[in-house]
Short mmCIF file of C-alpha atoms in Angstrom, two decimals:
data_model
loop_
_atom_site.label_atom_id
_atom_site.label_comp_id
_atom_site.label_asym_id
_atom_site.label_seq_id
_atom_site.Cartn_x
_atom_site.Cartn_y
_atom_site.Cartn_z
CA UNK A 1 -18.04 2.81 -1.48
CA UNK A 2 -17.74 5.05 -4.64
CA UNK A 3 -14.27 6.21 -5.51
CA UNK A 4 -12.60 3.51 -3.22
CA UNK A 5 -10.86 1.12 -6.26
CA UNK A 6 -9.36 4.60 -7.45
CA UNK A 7 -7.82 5.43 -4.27
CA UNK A 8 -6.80 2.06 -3.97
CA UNK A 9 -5.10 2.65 -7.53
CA UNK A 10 -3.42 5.96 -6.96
CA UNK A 11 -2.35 4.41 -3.38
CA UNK A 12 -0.75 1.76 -5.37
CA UNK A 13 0.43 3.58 -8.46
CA UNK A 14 1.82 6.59 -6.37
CA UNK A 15 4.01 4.77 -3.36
CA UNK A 16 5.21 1.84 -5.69
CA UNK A 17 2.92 -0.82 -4.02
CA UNK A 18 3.21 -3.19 -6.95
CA UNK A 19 -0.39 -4.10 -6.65
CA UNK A 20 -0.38 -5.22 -2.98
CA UNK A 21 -3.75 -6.27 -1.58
CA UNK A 22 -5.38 -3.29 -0.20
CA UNK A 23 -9.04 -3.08 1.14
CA UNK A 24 -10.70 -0.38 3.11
CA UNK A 25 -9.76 -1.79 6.60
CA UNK A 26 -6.07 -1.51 5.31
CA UNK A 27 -3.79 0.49 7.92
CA UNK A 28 -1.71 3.12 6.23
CA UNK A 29 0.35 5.49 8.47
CA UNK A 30 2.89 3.31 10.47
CA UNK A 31 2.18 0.19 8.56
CA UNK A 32 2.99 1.07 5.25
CA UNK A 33 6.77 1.98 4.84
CA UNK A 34 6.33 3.42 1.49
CA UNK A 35 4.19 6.02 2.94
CA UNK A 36 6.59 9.13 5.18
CA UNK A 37 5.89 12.41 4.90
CA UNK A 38 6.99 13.08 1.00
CA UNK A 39 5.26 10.35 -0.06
CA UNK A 40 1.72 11.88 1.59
CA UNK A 41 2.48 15.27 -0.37
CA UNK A 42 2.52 12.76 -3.79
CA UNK A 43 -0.59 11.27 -2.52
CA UNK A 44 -2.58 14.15 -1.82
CA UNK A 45 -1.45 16.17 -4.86
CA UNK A 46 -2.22 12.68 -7.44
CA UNK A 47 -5.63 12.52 -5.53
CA UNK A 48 -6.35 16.14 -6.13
CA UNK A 49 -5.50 15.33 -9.76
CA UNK A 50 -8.02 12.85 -10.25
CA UNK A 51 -10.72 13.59 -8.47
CA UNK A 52 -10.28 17.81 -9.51
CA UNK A 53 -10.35 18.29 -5.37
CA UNK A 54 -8.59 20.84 -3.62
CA UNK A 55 -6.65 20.31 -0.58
CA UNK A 56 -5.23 22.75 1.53
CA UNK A 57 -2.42 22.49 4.04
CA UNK A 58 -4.28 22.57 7.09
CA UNK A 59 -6.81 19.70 5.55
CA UNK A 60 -4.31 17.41 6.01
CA UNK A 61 -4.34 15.15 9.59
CA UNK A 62 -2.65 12.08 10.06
CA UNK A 63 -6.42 10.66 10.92
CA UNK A 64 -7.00 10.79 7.54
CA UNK A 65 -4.01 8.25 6.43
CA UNK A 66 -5.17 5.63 8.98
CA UNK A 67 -6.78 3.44 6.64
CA UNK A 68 -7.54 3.34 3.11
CA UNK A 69 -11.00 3.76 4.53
CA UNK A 70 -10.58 6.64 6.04
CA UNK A 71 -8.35 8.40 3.26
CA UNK A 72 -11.68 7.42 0.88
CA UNK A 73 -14.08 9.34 3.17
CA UNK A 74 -11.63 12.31 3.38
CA UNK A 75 -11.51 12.46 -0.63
CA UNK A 76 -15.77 11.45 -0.59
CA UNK A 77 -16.53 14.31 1.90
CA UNK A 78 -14.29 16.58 -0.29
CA UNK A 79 -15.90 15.77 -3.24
CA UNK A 80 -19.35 17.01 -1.81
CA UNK A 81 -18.69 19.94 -0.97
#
């Protein structure tokens, strides 16, 4: 899975995780206290940053936080088009 230890990094950087043990089955939303609603808008805009993707309001569905899985094929199916 390219780009997945980077999301794992700006995951961790960008909610203060203090490099806890995250793998692509992780859940996110509802399991992860250091992620509400503010913290998603940090996420988005430092993965945006990195990867020089776009994301616009309307992108963004909770389906997408699950996992750290499923935030990695959000930012991999952004990244083709």
């Amino acid at each position: 899975m390219p780009h997945l230890e980077a999301v794992k990094h700006i995951l961790d950087t960008t909610l203060g995780l203090n490099g806890r043990a995250l793998e692509a089955r992780t859940p996110l939303l509802g399991s992860v206290p250091e992620l509400d609603s503010m913290a998603v808008l940090g996420v988005i805009a430092a993965l945006e940053e990195h990867f020089g993707i776009a994301v616009a309001d309307d992108d963004i569905h909770a389906r997408h936080f699950a996992t750290v899985g499923t935030l990695h094929d959000f930012v991999s199916a952004k990244l083709r088009r």
